[in-house]
PDB file of C-alpha atoms in Angstrom:
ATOM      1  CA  UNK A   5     100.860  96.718  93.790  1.00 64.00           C
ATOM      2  CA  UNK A   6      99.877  95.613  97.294  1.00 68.00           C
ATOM      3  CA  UNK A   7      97.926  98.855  97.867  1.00 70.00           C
ATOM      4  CA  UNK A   8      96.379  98.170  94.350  1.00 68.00           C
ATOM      5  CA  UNK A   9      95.786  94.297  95.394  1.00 64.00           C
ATOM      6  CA  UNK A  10      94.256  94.933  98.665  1.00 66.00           C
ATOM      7  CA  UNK A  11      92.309  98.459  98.059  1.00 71.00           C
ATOM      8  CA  UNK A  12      91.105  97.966  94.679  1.00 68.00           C
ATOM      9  CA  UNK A  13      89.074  95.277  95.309  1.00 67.00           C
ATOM     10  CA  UNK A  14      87.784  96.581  98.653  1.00 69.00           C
ATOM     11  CA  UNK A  15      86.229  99.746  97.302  1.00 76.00           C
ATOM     12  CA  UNK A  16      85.258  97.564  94.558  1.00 72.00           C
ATOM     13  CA  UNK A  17      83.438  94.666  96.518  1.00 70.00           C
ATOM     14  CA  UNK A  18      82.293  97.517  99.104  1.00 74.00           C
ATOM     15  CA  UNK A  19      80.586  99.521  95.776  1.00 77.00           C
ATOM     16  CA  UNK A  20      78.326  95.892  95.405  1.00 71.00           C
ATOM     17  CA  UNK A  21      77.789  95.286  98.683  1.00 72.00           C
ATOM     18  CA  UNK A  22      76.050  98.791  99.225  1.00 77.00           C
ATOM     19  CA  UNK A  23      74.367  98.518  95.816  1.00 72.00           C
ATOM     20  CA  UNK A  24      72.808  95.260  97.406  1.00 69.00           C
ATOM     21  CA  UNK A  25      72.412  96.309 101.018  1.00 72.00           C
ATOM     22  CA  UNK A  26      68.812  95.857 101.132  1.00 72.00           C
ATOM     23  CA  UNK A  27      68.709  92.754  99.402  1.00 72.00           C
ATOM     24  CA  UNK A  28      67.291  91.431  96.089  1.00 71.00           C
ATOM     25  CA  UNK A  29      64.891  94.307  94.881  1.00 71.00           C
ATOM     26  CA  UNK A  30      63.972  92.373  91.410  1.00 67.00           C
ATOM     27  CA  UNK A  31      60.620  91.188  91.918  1.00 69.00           C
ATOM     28  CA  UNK A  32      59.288  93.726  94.952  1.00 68.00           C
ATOM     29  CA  UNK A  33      56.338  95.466  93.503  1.00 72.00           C
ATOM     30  CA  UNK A  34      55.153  92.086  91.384  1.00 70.00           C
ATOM     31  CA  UNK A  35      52.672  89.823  92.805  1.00 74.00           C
ATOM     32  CA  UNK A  36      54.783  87.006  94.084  1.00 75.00           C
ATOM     33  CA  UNK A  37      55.076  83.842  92.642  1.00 83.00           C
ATOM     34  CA  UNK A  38      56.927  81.044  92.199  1.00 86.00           C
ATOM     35  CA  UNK A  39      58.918  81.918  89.334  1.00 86.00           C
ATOM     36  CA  UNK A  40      59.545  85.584  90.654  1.00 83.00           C
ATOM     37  CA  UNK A  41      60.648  83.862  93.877  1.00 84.00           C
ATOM     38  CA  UNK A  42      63.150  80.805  92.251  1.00 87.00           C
ATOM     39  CA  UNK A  43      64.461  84.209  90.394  1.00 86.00           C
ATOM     40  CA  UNK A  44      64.556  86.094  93.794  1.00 83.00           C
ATOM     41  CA  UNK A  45      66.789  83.329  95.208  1.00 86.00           C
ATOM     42  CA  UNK A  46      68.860  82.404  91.864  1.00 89.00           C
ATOM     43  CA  UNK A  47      69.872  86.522  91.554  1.00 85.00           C
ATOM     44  CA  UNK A  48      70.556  86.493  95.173  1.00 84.00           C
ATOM     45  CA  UNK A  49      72.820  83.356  95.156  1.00 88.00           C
ATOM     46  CA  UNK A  50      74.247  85.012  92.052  1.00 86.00           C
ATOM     47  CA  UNK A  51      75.164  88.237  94.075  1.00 83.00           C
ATOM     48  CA  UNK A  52      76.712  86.396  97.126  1.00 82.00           C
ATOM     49  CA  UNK A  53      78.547  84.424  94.519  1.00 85.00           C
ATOM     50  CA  UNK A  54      80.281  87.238  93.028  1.00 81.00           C
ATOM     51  CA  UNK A  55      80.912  89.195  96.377  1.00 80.00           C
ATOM     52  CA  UNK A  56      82.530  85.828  97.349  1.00 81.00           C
ATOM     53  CA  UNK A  57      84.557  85.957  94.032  1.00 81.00           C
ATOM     54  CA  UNK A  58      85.831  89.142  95.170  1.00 78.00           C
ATOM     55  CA  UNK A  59      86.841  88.536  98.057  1.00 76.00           C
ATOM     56  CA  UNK A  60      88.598  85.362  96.942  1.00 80.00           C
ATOM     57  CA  UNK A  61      90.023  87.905  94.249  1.00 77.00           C
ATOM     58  CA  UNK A  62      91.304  89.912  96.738  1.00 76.00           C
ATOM     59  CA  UNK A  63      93.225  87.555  98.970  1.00 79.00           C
ATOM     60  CA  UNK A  64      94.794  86.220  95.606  1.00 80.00           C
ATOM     61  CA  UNK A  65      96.084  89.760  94.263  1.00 80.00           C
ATOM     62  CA  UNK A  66      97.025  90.482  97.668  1.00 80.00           C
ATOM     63  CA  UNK A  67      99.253  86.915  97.236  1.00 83.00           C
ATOM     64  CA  UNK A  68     100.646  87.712  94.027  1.00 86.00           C
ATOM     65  CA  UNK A  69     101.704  91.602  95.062  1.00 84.00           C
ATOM     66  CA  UNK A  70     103.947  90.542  97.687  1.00 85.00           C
ATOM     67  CA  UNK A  71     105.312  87.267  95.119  1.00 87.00           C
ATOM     68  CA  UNK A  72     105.854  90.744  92.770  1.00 86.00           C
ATOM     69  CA  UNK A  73     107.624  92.891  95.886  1.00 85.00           C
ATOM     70  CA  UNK A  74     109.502  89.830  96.888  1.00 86.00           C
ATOM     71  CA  UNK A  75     110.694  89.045  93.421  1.00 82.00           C
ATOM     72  CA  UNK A  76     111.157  92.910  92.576  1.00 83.00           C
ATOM     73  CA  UNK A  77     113.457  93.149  95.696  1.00 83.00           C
ATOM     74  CA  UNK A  78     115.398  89.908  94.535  1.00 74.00           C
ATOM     75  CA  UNK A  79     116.538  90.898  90.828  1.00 74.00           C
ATOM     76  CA  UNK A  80     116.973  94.623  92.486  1.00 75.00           C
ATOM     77  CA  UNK A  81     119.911  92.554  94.389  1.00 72.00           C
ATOM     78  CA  UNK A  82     120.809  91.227  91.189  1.00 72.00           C
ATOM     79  CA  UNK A  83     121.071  94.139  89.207  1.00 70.00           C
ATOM     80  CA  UNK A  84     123.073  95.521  92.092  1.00 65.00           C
ATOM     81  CA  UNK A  85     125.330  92.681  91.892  1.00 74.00           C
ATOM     82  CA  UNK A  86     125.683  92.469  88.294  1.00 81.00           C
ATOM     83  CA  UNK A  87     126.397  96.364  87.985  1.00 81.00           C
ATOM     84  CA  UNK A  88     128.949  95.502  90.201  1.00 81.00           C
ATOM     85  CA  UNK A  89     130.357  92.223  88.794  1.00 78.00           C
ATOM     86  CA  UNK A  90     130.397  94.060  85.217  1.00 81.00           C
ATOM     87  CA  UNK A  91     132.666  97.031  86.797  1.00 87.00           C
ATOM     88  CA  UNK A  92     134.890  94.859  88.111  1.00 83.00           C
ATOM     89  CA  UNK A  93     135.212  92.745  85.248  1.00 81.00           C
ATOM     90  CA  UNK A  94     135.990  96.436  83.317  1.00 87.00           C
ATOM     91  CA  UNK A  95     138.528  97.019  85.988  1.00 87.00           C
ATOM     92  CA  UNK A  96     140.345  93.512  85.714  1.00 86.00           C
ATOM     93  CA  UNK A  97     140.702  94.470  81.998  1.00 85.00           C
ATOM     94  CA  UNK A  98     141.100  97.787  82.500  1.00 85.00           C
ATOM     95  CA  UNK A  99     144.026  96.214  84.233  1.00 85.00           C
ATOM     96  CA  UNK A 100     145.008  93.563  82.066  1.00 85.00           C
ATOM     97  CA  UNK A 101     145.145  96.266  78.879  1.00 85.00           C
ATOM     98  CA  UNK A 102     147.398  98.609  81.218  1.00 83.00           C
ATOM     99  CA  UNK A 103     149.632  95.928  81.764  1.00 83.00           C
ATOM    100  CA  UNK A 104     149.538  94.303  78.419  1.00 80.00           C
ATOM    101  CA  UNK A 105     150.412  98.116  77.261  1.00 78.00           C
ATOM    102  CA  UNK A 106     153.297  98.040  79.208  1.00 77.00           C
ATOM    103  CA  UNK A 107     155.293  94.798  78.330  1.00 72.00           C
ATOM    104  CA  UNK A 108     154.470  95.827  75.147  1.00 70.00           C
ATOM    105  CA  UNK A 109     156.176  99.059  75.518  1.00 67.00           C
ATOM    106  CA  UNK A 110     158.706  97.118  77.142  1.00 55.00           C
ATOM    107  CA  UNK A 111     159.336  94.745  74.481  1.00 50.00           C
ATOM    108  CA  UNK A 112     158.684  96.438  71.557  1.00 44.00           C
ATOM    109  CA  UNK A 113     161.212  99.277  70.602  1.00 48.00           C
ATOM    110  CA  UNK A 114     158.978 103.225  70.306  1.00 50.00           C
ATOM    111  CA  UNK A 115     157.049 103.513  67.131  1.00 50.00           C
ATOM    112  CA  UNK A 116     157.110  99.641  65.806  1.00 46.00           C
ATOM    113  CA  UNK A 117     153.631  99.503  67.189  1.00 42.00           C
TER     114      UNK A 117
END
């Protein structure tokens, strides 16, 4: 996940920066005027916006990959420990049958069981 978190959005906030490299091409072969130029600016606000975005994007999925790792690693522990409380537990009355087996064999005379 962190290689997704922090490479992911790299190649894919590198892909817009290099289609926008040279800047805001709407507009360049139109006679300029004011409304081709408030566009100009709006689209290139727009752009720095969403490479902003992603970036921001970025530095949150990288966050919430190692929240996932840490939390992965935790109920790994658990599992562990609950694999090894429930075989224990099956031992204790693995135990407990054996020697409930036994007093009854004890007590109770061959073939009244």
């Amino acid at each position: 996940m962190q290689k997704e978190a922090t490479d992911g959005f790299a190649e894919i906030a590198g892909r817009g920066a290099d289609l926008h490299r040279q800047g805001v091409g709407f507009g360049a072969r139109m006679t300029p005027s004011d409304i081709v130029t408030q566009a100009k600016v709006r689209y290139a606000e727009a752009l720095a916006h969403s490479e902003a975005n992603l970036r921001a994007y970025q530095t949150a999925a990288a966050v919430f990959a190692e929240v996932a790792e840490q939390i992965a690693t935790q109920f790994a522990a658990v599992d562990v420990n609950s694999e090894q409380a429930q075989k224990q537990v099956q031992y204790l009355m693995s135990q407990a049958a054996d020697a409930a087996n036994r007093a009854l064999s004890i007590d109770v005379p061959r073939g009244a069981v």
